[in-house]
Amino acid sequence: MRNKNSLIALAGGTFGLGITEFMMMGILPYIAREFNITIPEAGHFISAYAIGVCVGAPFVAICMRTWPLKKILYLLMAIFFAASLLISICPADSYLLMLILRFMAGLPHGAYFGVGCIVADRVAPYGKSTLAIAIMGMGMTIANLIGIPFGTFIAQYLSWRIIFLFSSTVGLLTWYGVYRYIPFMEPLPDNGKKDQFTFLRHLAPWLIIGATFFGNGGMMCWYSYINPILTDVSGIAPTLMPLMMVLAGTGMVLGGIYGGRLSDQIGPGHAGRALQATMLVALTGELLFGSHPYVAVPLMVLATFGLFGVGSPQQLLLIRYAEGGELLGGAMIQIAFNFGNAMGAYCGGLPIKAGLGYSYTTGVAICSMLIGIVFYTVFCLKYENRSTTKQA
């Protein structure tokens, strides 16, 4: 693919963001111990990041809509670098400061994906836009495959602070990659602050947002509790969980690649619906046969395959149905995903809290996934034209 270095530079940013976002879930006990707080209190660091994601994206769309895209990427990576570096040296008696820094670290996330998808779309060869966006998103999948298992090991035997110091280094290298390999691009047409949100008056983007919120949120409802589900339901030894996470990450990597190719072949709407249906099949299998480890593990890989496969089609769809507000549109998927993540983790925990068992968590996930597929089906019936989308 032409402009491969541009996409690799963008992938560096998603790699750093992926580690910073998802690593916290695996190191909460170490964070809680050092800050002398409970694990639920440490969980607020995850929420602070998600809130930053949701605040940063519309802020960039409103306040930086007239900036050249490369300049926006510069600023986002500078914020990410500074926040990650400060997290790595945050005093252990400064709980409030850590919350602020996690919020600050989340600010560039959604906006980076929004701007990065527009840049990837522009540098992609004809007919390869979704694949280009998938390559950009590969950094996130590699973070889950390699970075997070290795980071958990580092936190266990050395210090969690090393992980965020590493993330800040990735941010600095990405800043250089943007400078070196991303070509100058004119700002998007300025339609005014109000018109950034005009696309939300139409049904199509809301269908995509709904499919993302309920579909991906349903998946995260189940995946947020993957550790106890595999150990308590499937009977997998806790010592094998690092290997399970590597296998889950492998599914994410393969899904990220396949999702982009499938979208370019049959259209992003049809691809997104097919991949969410794949996740639904995997979760249904987990509900019915999850007690058998040799079945549960391949189904887990299939589920994570769908989770990361669906990302690039969703990103491209919202950009193309956000005319006049592409910056906000490109970031809305990350906002929907993060809200869905929060909803899924909360709803998935309700049956556990009520003492009903982890199978009910999988059941809740399936219900949410079904709603997401309904949104996708309505979108495909109303808007998706296979032949024209394929040529777009």
CSV table of C-alpha atoms in Angstrom, one decimal:
chain,number,residue,atom,x,y,z
A,1,MET,CA,0.0,0.0,0.0
A,2,ARG,CA,1.2,3.5,-0.8
A,3,ASN,CA,2.1,5.8,2.0
A,4,LYS,CA,2.7,2.8,4.3
A,5,ASN,CA,4.9,4.9,6.6
A,6,SER,CA,2.1,7.4,7.2
A,7,LEU,CA,-0.2,4.6,8.4
A,8,ILE,CA,2.6,3.1,10.5
A,9,ALA,CA,3.1,6.5,12.1
A,10,LEU,CA,-0.6,6.7,12.9
A,11,ALA,CA,-0.6,3.1,14.2
A,12,GLY,CA,2.1,4.2,16.7
A,13,GLY,CA,-0.4,6.6,18.3
A,14,THR,CA,-3.1,3.9,18.6
A,15,PHE,CA,-0.6,1.6,20.1
A,16,GLY,CA,0.3,4.1,22.9
A,17,LEU,CA,-3.4,5.0,23.4
A,18,GLY,CA,-4.3,1.3,23.6
A,19,ILE,CA,-1.8,0.6,26.3
A,20,THR,CA,-2.7,3.6,28.3
A,21,GLU,CA,-6.5,2.8,28.2
A,22,PHE,CA,-6.6,-0.9,28.6
A,23,MET,CA,-3.5,-1.5,30.8
A,24,MET,CA,-5.2,0.1,33.8
A,25,MET,CA,-7.8,-2.8,33.9
A,26,GLY,CA,-5.0,-5.3,34.5
A,27,ILE,CA,-3.0,-3.4,37.1
A,28,LEU,CA,-5.7,-2.1,39.4
A,29,PRO,CA,-4.6,-4.1,42.4
A,30,TYR,CA,-1.1,-2.7,42.2
A,31,ILE,CA,-2.4,0.9,41.7
A,32,ALA,CA,-4.8,0.5,44.6
A,33,ARG,CA,-2.1,-0.9,46.9
A,34,GLU,CA,0.4,1.9,46.1
A,35,PHE,CA,-2.2,4.7,46.5
A,36,ASN,CA,-3.7,3.0,49.6
A,37,ILE,CA,-7.2,2.9,48.1
A,38,THR,CA,-9.8,0.2,47.4
A,39,ILE,CA,-9.9,-1.5,44.0
A,40,PRO,CA,-13.3,0.2,43.2
A,41,GLU,CA,-11.7,3.6,44.0
A,42,ALA,CA,-8.9,2.7,41.7
A,43,GLY,CA,-11.5,1.8,39.1
A,44,HIS,CA,-12.3,5.5,38.9
A,45,PHE,CA,-9.1,6.0,37.0
A,46,ILE,CA,-10.6,4.0,34.2
A,47,SER,CA,-13.8,6.1,34.3
A,48,ALA,CA,-11.7,9.3,34.3
A,49,TYR,CA,-10.0,8.2,31.1
A,50,ALA,CA,-13.3,7.4,29.5
A,51,ILE,CA,-14.7,10.8,30.4
A,52,GLY,CA,-11.6,12.4,28.9
A,53,VAL,CA,-12.3,10.6,25.6
A,54,CYS,CA,-15.8,11.9,25.5
A,55,VAL,CA,-14.9,15.5,26.3
A,56,GLY,CA,-11.8,15.7,24.1
A,57,ALA,CA,-13.5,14.7,20.8
A,58,PRO,CA,-16.2,17.4,20.6
A,59,PHE,CA,-13.7,20.0,22.0
A,60,VAL,CA,-11.4,19.4,19.1
A,61,ALA,CA,-14.2,19.4,16.6
A,62,ILE,CA,-15.4,22.8,17.8
A,63,CYS,CA,-12.2,24.6,18.6
A,64,MET,CA,-9.7,23.1,16.1
A,65,ARG,CA,-11.9,22.6,13.1
A,66,THR,CA,-9.9,25.2,11.1
A,67,TRP,CA,-6.5,23.7,11.9
A,68,PRO,CA,-4.5,21.6,9.4
A,69,LEU,CA,-5.0,17.9,10.3
A,70,LYS,CA,-1.2,17.4,10.8
A,71,LYS,CA,-1.2,20.3,13.4
A,72,ILE,CA,-4.1,18.7,15.3
A,73,LEU,CA,-2.2,15.4,15.5
A,74,TYR,CA,0.9,17.3,16.8
A,75,LEU,CA,-1.1,18.7,19.7
A,76,LEU,CA,-2.9,15.5,20.5
A,77,MET,CA,0.3,13.5,20.8
A,78,ALA,CA,1.9,16.3,22.8
A,79,ILE,CA,-0.9,16.1,25.4
A,80,PHE,CA,-0.7,12.3,25.4
A,81,PHE,CA,3.1,12.4,26.0
A,82,ALA,CA,2.8,14.9,28.8
A,83,ALA,CA,-0.1,13.1,30.5
A,84,SER,CA,1.6,9.7,30.4
A,85,LEU,CA,4.9,11.1,31.6
A,86,LEU,CA,3.2,12.8,34.6
A,87,ILE,CA,1.2,9.7,35.4
A,88,SER,CA,4.5,7.7,35.7
A,89,ILE,CA,5.8,10.1,38.3
A,90,CYS,CA,2.5,11.0,40.1
A,91,PRO,CA,3.0,10.9,43.9
A,92,ALA,CA,1.2,8.0,45.6
A,93,ASP,CA,-0.6,10.3,48.0
A,94,SER,CA,-2.2,12.4,45.2
A,95,TYR,CA,-5.4,10.5,44.3
A,96,LEU,CA,-7.1,13.6,42.9
A,97,LEU,CA,-4.1,14.5,40.8
A,98,MET,CA,-4.0,10.9,39.3
A,99,LEU,CA,-7.7,11.3,38.4
A,100,ILE,CA,-6.9,14.6,36.6
A,101,LEU,CA,-4.0,13.1,34.8
A,102,ARG,CA,-6.0,10.1,33.7
A,103,PHE,CA,-8.7,12.5,32.4
A,104,MET,CA,-6.0,14.4,30.6
A,105,ALA,CA,-4.6,11.2,29.0
A,106,GLY,CA,-8.0,10.4,27.7
A,107,LEU,CA,-8.6,13.8,26.0
A,108,PRO,CA,-6.6,13.0,22.8
A,109,HIS,CA,-8.0,9.5,22.4
A,110,GLY,CA,-11.3,10.0,20.5
A,111,ALA,CA,-10.0,13.0,18.6
A,112,TYR,CA,-6.9,11.1,17.5
A,113,PHE,CA,-9.0,8.3,16.0
A,114,GLY,CA,-11.2,10.9,14.4
A,115,VAL,CA,-8.4,12.9,12.7
A,116,GLY,CA,-6.3,9.7,12.1
A,117,CYS,CA,-9.2,8.1,10.2
A,118,ILE,CA,-9.6,11.1,8.0
A,119,VAL,CA,-5.9,11.2,7.3
A,120,ALA,CA,-5.8,7.4,6.6
A,121,ASP,CA,-8.7,7.7,4.2
A,122,ARG,CA,-6.9,10.5,2.3
A,123,VAL,CA,-3.6,8.6,1.9
A,124,ALA,CA,-5.3,5.3,1.0
A,125,PRO,CA,-5.2,4.0,-2.5
A,126,TYR,CA,-8.5,4.0,-4.4
A,127,GLY,CA,-11.0,1.4,-2.8
A,128,LYS,CA,-8.7,0.7,0.2
A,129,SER,CA,-9.9,3.2,2.7
A,130,THR,CA,-11.2,0.7,5.3
A,131,LEU,CA,-8.0,-1.3,5.1
A,132,ALA,CA,-6.0,1.8,5.7
A,133,ILE,CA,-8.1,2.7,8.7
A,134,ALA,CA,-7.7,-0.9,9.9
A,135,ILE,CA,-3.9,-0.6,9.6
A,136,MET,CA,-4.0,2.6,11.7
A,137,GLY,CA,-6.0,0.7,14.3
A,138,MET,CA,-3.6,-2.2,14.3
A,139,GLY,CA,-1.6,-0.4,17.0
A,140,MET,CA,-4.5,-0.9,19.4
A,141,THR,CA,-4.7,-4.6,18.6
A,142,ILE,CA,-0.9,-5.0,19.0
A,143,ALA,CA,-1.2,-3.3,22.4
A,144,ASN,CA,-3.7,-5.9,23.5
A,145,LEU,CA,-1.7,-8.8,22.0
A,146,ILE,CA,1.8,-7.9,23.3
A,147,GLY,CA,1.8,-4.7,25.3
A,148,ILE,CA,-0.8,-5.4,27.9
A,149,PRO,CA,0.3,-9.0,28.8
A,150,PHE,CA,3.9,-7.8,29.0
A,151,GLY,CA,2.9,-4.7,30.9
A,152,THR,CA,1.0,-6.7,33.5
A,153,PHE,CA,4.2,-8.8,34.0
A,154,ILE,CA,6.2,-5.6,34.5
A,155,ALA,CA,3.7,-4.2,37.0
A,156,GLN,CA,3.7,-7.5,38.9
A,157,TYR,CA,7.5,-7.8,39.2
A,158,LEU,CA,8.8,-4.2,38.9
A,159,SER,CA,6.5,-1.2,38.8
A,160,TRP,CA,3.4,-0.1,37.0
A,161,ARG,CA,5.1,3.3,36.5
A,162,ILE,CA,7.4,1.8,33.9
A,163,ILE,CA,4.4,1.1,31.7
A,164,PHE,CA,3.3,4.7,31.6
A,165,LEU,CA,6.9,5.9,31.1
A,166,PHE,CA,7.0,3.6,28.1
A,167,SER,CA,3.7,5.0,26.8
A,168,SER,CA,5.1,8.5,27.0
A,169,THR,CA,8.0,7.4,24.9
A,170,VAL,CA,5.6,5.9,22.3
A,171,GLY,CA,3.8,9.3,22.3
A,172,LEU,CA,7.0,11.1,21.6
A,173,LEU,CA,8.0,8.7,18.8
A,174,THR,CA,4.6,9.1,17.3
A,175,TRP,CA,4.9,12.9,17.4
A,176,TYR,CA,8.1,12.5,15.4
A,177,GLY,CA,6.5,10.0,13.0
A,178,VAL,CA,3.7,12.5,12.3
A,179,TYR,CA,6.3,15.2,11.6
A,180,ARG,CA,8.3,12.9,9.4
A,181,TYR,CA,5.8,10.9,7.4
A,182,ILE,CA,2.3,12.5,7.5
A,183,PRO,CA,2.0,14.9,4.5
A,184,PHE,CA,0.5,18.4,5.0
A,185,MET,CA,-3.2,18.4,4.5
A,186,GLU,CA,-5.5,21.3,4.2
A,187,PRO,CA,-8.0,21.9,7.0
A,188,LEU,CA,-11.5,20.5,6.5
A,189,PRO,CA,-14.0,22.9,5.1
A,190,ASP,CA,-15.2,25.2,7.9
A,191,ASN,CA,-19.0,25.2,8.2
A,192,GLY,CA,-19.0,26.9,11.5
A,193,LYS,CA,-19.4,25.5,15.0
A,194,LYS,CA,-23.1,24.7,14.8
A,195,ASP,CA,-22.7,22.9,11.5
A,196,GLN,CA,-20.2,20.5,13.0
A,197,PHE,CA,-23.3,18.8,14.6
A,198,THR,CA,-25.7,19.1,11.7
A,199,PHE,CA,-25.1,15.5,10.6
A,200,LEU,CA,-26.7,14.3,13.9
A,201,ARG,CA,-30.0,15.5,12.6
A,202,HIS,CA,-30.1,12.5,10.2
A,203,LEU,CA,-30.9,8.9,11.1
A,204,ALA,CA,-27.9,7.2,9.5
A,205,PRO,CA,-25.3,8.3,12.0
A,206,TRP,CA,-27.5,7.5,15.0
A,207,LEU,CA,-28.0,4.0,13.6
A,208,ILE,CA,-24.2,3.5,13.4
A,209,ILE,CA,-23.7,5.0,16.9
A,210,GLY,CA,-26.5,2.7,18.2
A,211,ALA,CA,-25.0,-0.4,16.6
A,212,THR,CA,-21.6,0.5,18.1
A,213,PHE,CA,-23.0,1.3,21.6
A,214,PHE,CA,-25.1,-1.8,22.0
A,215,GLY,CA,-23.0,-4.2,19.9
A,216,ASN,CA,-19.6,-3.4,21.2
A,217,GLY,CA,-21.0,-2.6,24.6
A,218,GLY,CA,-22.5,-6.1,24.7
A,219,MET,CA,-19.2,-7.6,23.9
A,220,MET,CA,-17.5,-5.6,26.6
A,221,CYS,CA,-20.2,-6.7,29.0
A,222,TRP,CA,-18.8,-10.2,28.7
A,223,TYR,CA,-15.1,-9.4,28.1
A,224,SER,CA,-14.8,-7.2,31.1
A,225,TYR,CA,-15.2,-10.3,33.2
A,226,ILE,CA,-13.3,-12.7,31.0
A,227,ASN,CA,-10.8,-13.6,33.7
A,228,PRO,CA,-13.4,-15.0,36.2
A,229,ILE,CA,-15.5,-16.4,33.4
A,230,LEU,CA,-12.7,-18.5,32.1
A,231,THR,CA,-11.4,-19.6,35.5
A,232,ASP,CA,-14.8,-20.2,37.3
A,233,VAL,CA,-17.0,-21.3,34.4
A,234,SER,CA,-14.5,-22.9,32.0
A,235,GLY,CA,-12.2,-24.3,34.6
A,236,ILE,CA,-9.0,-22.8,33.2
A,237,ALA,CA,-6.1,-22.5,35.7
A,238,PRO,CA,-5.4,-18.9,36.7
A,239,THR,CA,-1.7,-19.4,35.8
A,240,LEU,CA,-2.8,-19.8,32.1
A,241,MET,CA,-4.6,-16.5,32.0
A,242,PRO,CA,-1.6,-14.6,30.5
A,243,LEU,CA,-1.7,-17.2,27.6
A,244,MET,CA,-5.4,-16.7,27.3
A,245,MET,CA,-4.9,-12.9,26.9
A,246,VAL,CA,-2.3,-13.5,24.2
A,247,LEU,CA,-4.8,-15.7,22.4
A,248,ALA,CA,-7.5,-13.1,22.8
A,249,GLY,CA,-5.1,-10.5,21.4
A,250,THR,CA,-4.3,-12.8,18.4
A,251,GLY,CA,-8.0,-12.8,17.6
A,252,MET,CA,-8.0,-9.0,17.8
A,253,VAL,CA,-5.1,-8.7,15.4
A,254,LEU,CA,-6.6,-11.1,12.8
A,255,GLY,CA,-10.0,-9.4,13.2
A,256,GLY,CA,-8.5,-6.0,12.6
A,257,ILE,CA,-6.9,-7.1,9.4
A,258,TYR,CA,-9.9,-9.1,8.1
A,259,GLY,CA,-12.5,-6.4,9.0
A,260,GLY,CA,-10.8,-3.8,6.8
A,261,ARG,CA,-10.6,-6.2,3.8
A,262,LEU,CA,-14.1,-7.4,4.2
A,263,SER,CA,-15.4,-3.9,4.4
A,264,ASP,CA,-13.7,-2.9,1.2
A,265,GLN,CA,-15.2,-6.0,-0.5
A,266,ILE,CA,-18.8,-5.9,0.5
A,267,GLY,CA,-19.3,-2.5,2.1
A,268,PRO,CA,-18.8,-1.3,5.7
A,269,GLY,CA,-22.4,-1.7,6.7
A,270,HIS,CA,-22.7,-5.3,5.6
A,271,ALA,CA,-19.2,-6.0,7.0
A,272,GLY,CA,-20.1,-4.5,10.4
A,273,ARG,CA,-23.3,-6.5,10.7
A,274,ALA,CA,-21.6,-9.7,9.7
A,275,LEU,CA,-18.9,-9.2,12.3
A,276,GLN,CA,-21.4,-8.4,15.0
A,277,ALA,CA,-23.3,-11.5,14.1
A,278,THR,CA,-20.0,-13.4,14.5
A,279,MET,CA,-19.7,-12.0,18.0
A,280,LEU,CA,-23.3,-13.0,18.7
A,281,VAL,CA,-22.6,-16.6,17.6
A,282,ALA,CA,-19.5,-16.7,19.8
A,283,LEU,CA,-21.3,-15.4,22.9
A,284,THR,CA,-24.2,-17.8,22.4
A,285,GLY,CA,-21.7,-20.7,22.2
A,286,GLU,CA,-20.1,-19.4,25.4
A,287,LEU,CA,-23.5,-19.4,27.1
A,288,LEU,CA,-24.3,-23.0,26.0
A,289,PHE,CA,-20.9,-24.6,26.0
A,290,GLY,CA,-18.7,-22.3,28.1
A,291,SER,CA,-18.1,-25.0,30.7
A,292,HIS,CA,-15.9,-26.9,28.2
A,293,PRO,CA,-12.5,-25.2,28.0
A,294,TYR,CA,-11.6,-26.6,24.6
A,295,VAL,CA,-14.8,-25.0,23.3
A,296,ALA,CA,-14.7,-21.8,25.4
A,297,VAL,CA,-11.2,-20.7,24.3
A,298,PRO,CA,-11.7,-20.9,20.5
A,299,LEU,CA,-15.0,-19.0,21.0
A,300,MET,CA,-13.2,-16.3,23.0
A,301,VAL,CA,-10.8,-15.9,20.1
A,302,LEU,CA,-13.7,-15.7,17.7
A,303,ALA,CA,-15.4,-13.1,19.8
A,304,THR,CA,-12.3,-10.8,20.0
A,305,PHE,CA,-11.9,-11.4,16.3
A,306,GLY,CA,-15.3,-9.8,15.7
A,307,LEU,CA,-14.7,-7.0,18.3
A,308,PHE,CA,-11.7,-5.6,16.6
A,309,GLY,CA,-12.9,-6.5,13.1
A,310,VAL,CA,-15.9,-4.3,13.4
A,311,GLY,CA,-13.9,-1.2,14.4
A,312,SER,CA,-12.7,0.1,11.0
A,313,PRO,CA,-16.0,-0.4,9.2
A,314,GLN,CA,-17.7,1.6,11.9
A,315,GLN,CA,-15.1,4.4,11.8
A,316,LEU,CA,-15.4,4.7,8.0
A,317,LEU,CA,-19.2,4.6,8.1
A,318,LEU,CA,-19.5,7.5,10.5
A,319,ILE,CA,-17.0,9.6,8.7
A,320,ARG,CA,-18.9,9.2,5.4
A,321,TYR,CA,-22.3,10.0,7.1
A,322,ALA,CA,-20.9,13.0,8.9
A,323,GLU,CA,-20.7,15.5,6.1
A,324,GLY,CA,-19.6,18.9,7.4
A,325,GLY,CA,-18.7,17.4,10.8
A,326,GLU,CA,-16.1,14.8,9.8
A,327,LEU,CA,-13.8,15.5,12.8
A,328,LEU,CA,-16.6,14.9,15.3
A,329,GLY,CA,-18.0,12.0,13.3
A,330,GLY,CA,-14.7,10.2,13.2
A,331,ALA,CA,-14.5,10.5,17.0
A,332,MET,CA,-18.1,9.6,17.7
A,333,ILE,CA,-17.3,5.9,17.3
A,334,GLN,CA,-14.8,6.1,20.1
A,335,ILE,CA,-17.3,8.0,22.3
A,336,ALA,CA,-20.0,5.4,21.6
A,337,PHE,CA,-17.5,2.6,22.3
A,338,ASN,CA,-16.4,4.1,25.6
A,339,PHE,CA,-20.0,4.7,26.7
A,340,GLY,CA,-20.8,1.2,25.6
A,341,ASN,CA,-17.8,-0.1,27.5
A,342,ALA,CA,-19.0,1.6,30.7
A,343,MET,CA,-22.6,0.4,30.2
A,344,GLY,CA,-21.5,-3.1,29.5
A,345,ALA,CA,-19.1,-3.4,32.5
A,346,TYR,CA,-21.9,-2.1,34.8
A,347,CYS,CA,-24.7,-4.2,33.4
A,348,GLY,CA,-22.5,-7.3,33.2
A,349,GLY,CA,-21.7,-6.9,36.9
A,350,LEU,CA,-25.3,-6.7,38.0
A,351,PRO,CA,-26.0,-10.5,37.8
A,352,ILE,CA,-22.7,-11.2,39.6
A,353,LYS,CA,-23.6,-8.8,42.3
A,354,ALA,CA,-27.0,-10.4,42.7
A,355,GLY,CA,-25.3,-13.8,43.0
A,356,LEU,CA,-26.7,-15.3,39.8
A,357,GLY,CA,-23.4,-16.4,38.3
A,358,TYR,CA,-21.4,-15.5,35.2
A,359,SER,CA,-23.7,-17.3,32.8
A,360,TYR,CA,-26.2,-14.5,33.4
A,361,THR,CA,-23.5,-12.0,32.5
A,362,THR,CA,-23.1,-13.7,29.1
A,363,GLY,CA,-26.9,-13.6,28.7
A,364,VAL,CA,-27.0,-9.8,29.3
A,365,ALA,CA,-24.2,-9.5,26.7
A,366,ILE,CA,-26.2,-11.4,24.1
A,367,CYS,CA,-29.3,-9.2,24.6
A,368,SER,CA,-27.3,-6.1,24.1
A,369,MET,CA,-25.6,-7.6,21.0
A,370,LEU,CA,-29.0,-8.4,19.5
A,371,ILE,CA,-30.0,-4.8,19.8
A,372,GLY,CA,-26.8,-3.7,18.1
A,373,ILE,CA,-27.5,-6.1,15.2
A,374,VAL,CA,-31.0,-4.6,14.8
A,375,PHE,CA,-29.5,-1.1,14.4
A,376,TYR,CA,-27.1,-2.5,11.8
A,377,THR,CA,-29.9,-4.3,9.9
A,378,VAL,CA,-32.0,-1.1,9.7
A,379,PHE,CA,-29.0,0.8,8.5
A,380,CYS,CA,-28.2,-1.8,5.8
A,381,LEU,CA,-31.8,-1.9,4.6
A,382,LYS,CA,-32.2,1.8,4.5
A,383,TYR,CA,-28.8,3.1,3.4
A,384,GLU,CA,-26.2,0.5,2.4
A,385,ASN,CA,-25.9,-0.1,-1.3
A,386,ARG,CA,-23.4,-2.9,-1.9
A,387,SER,CA,-22.4,-1.9,-5.4
A,388,THR,CA,-22.0,1.8,-4.8
A,389,THR,CA,-20.4,1.5,-1.3
A,390,LYS,CA,-17.8,-0.9,-2.7
A,391,GLN,CA,-16.8,1.7,-5.2
A,392,ALA,CA,-16.8,4.6,-2.8
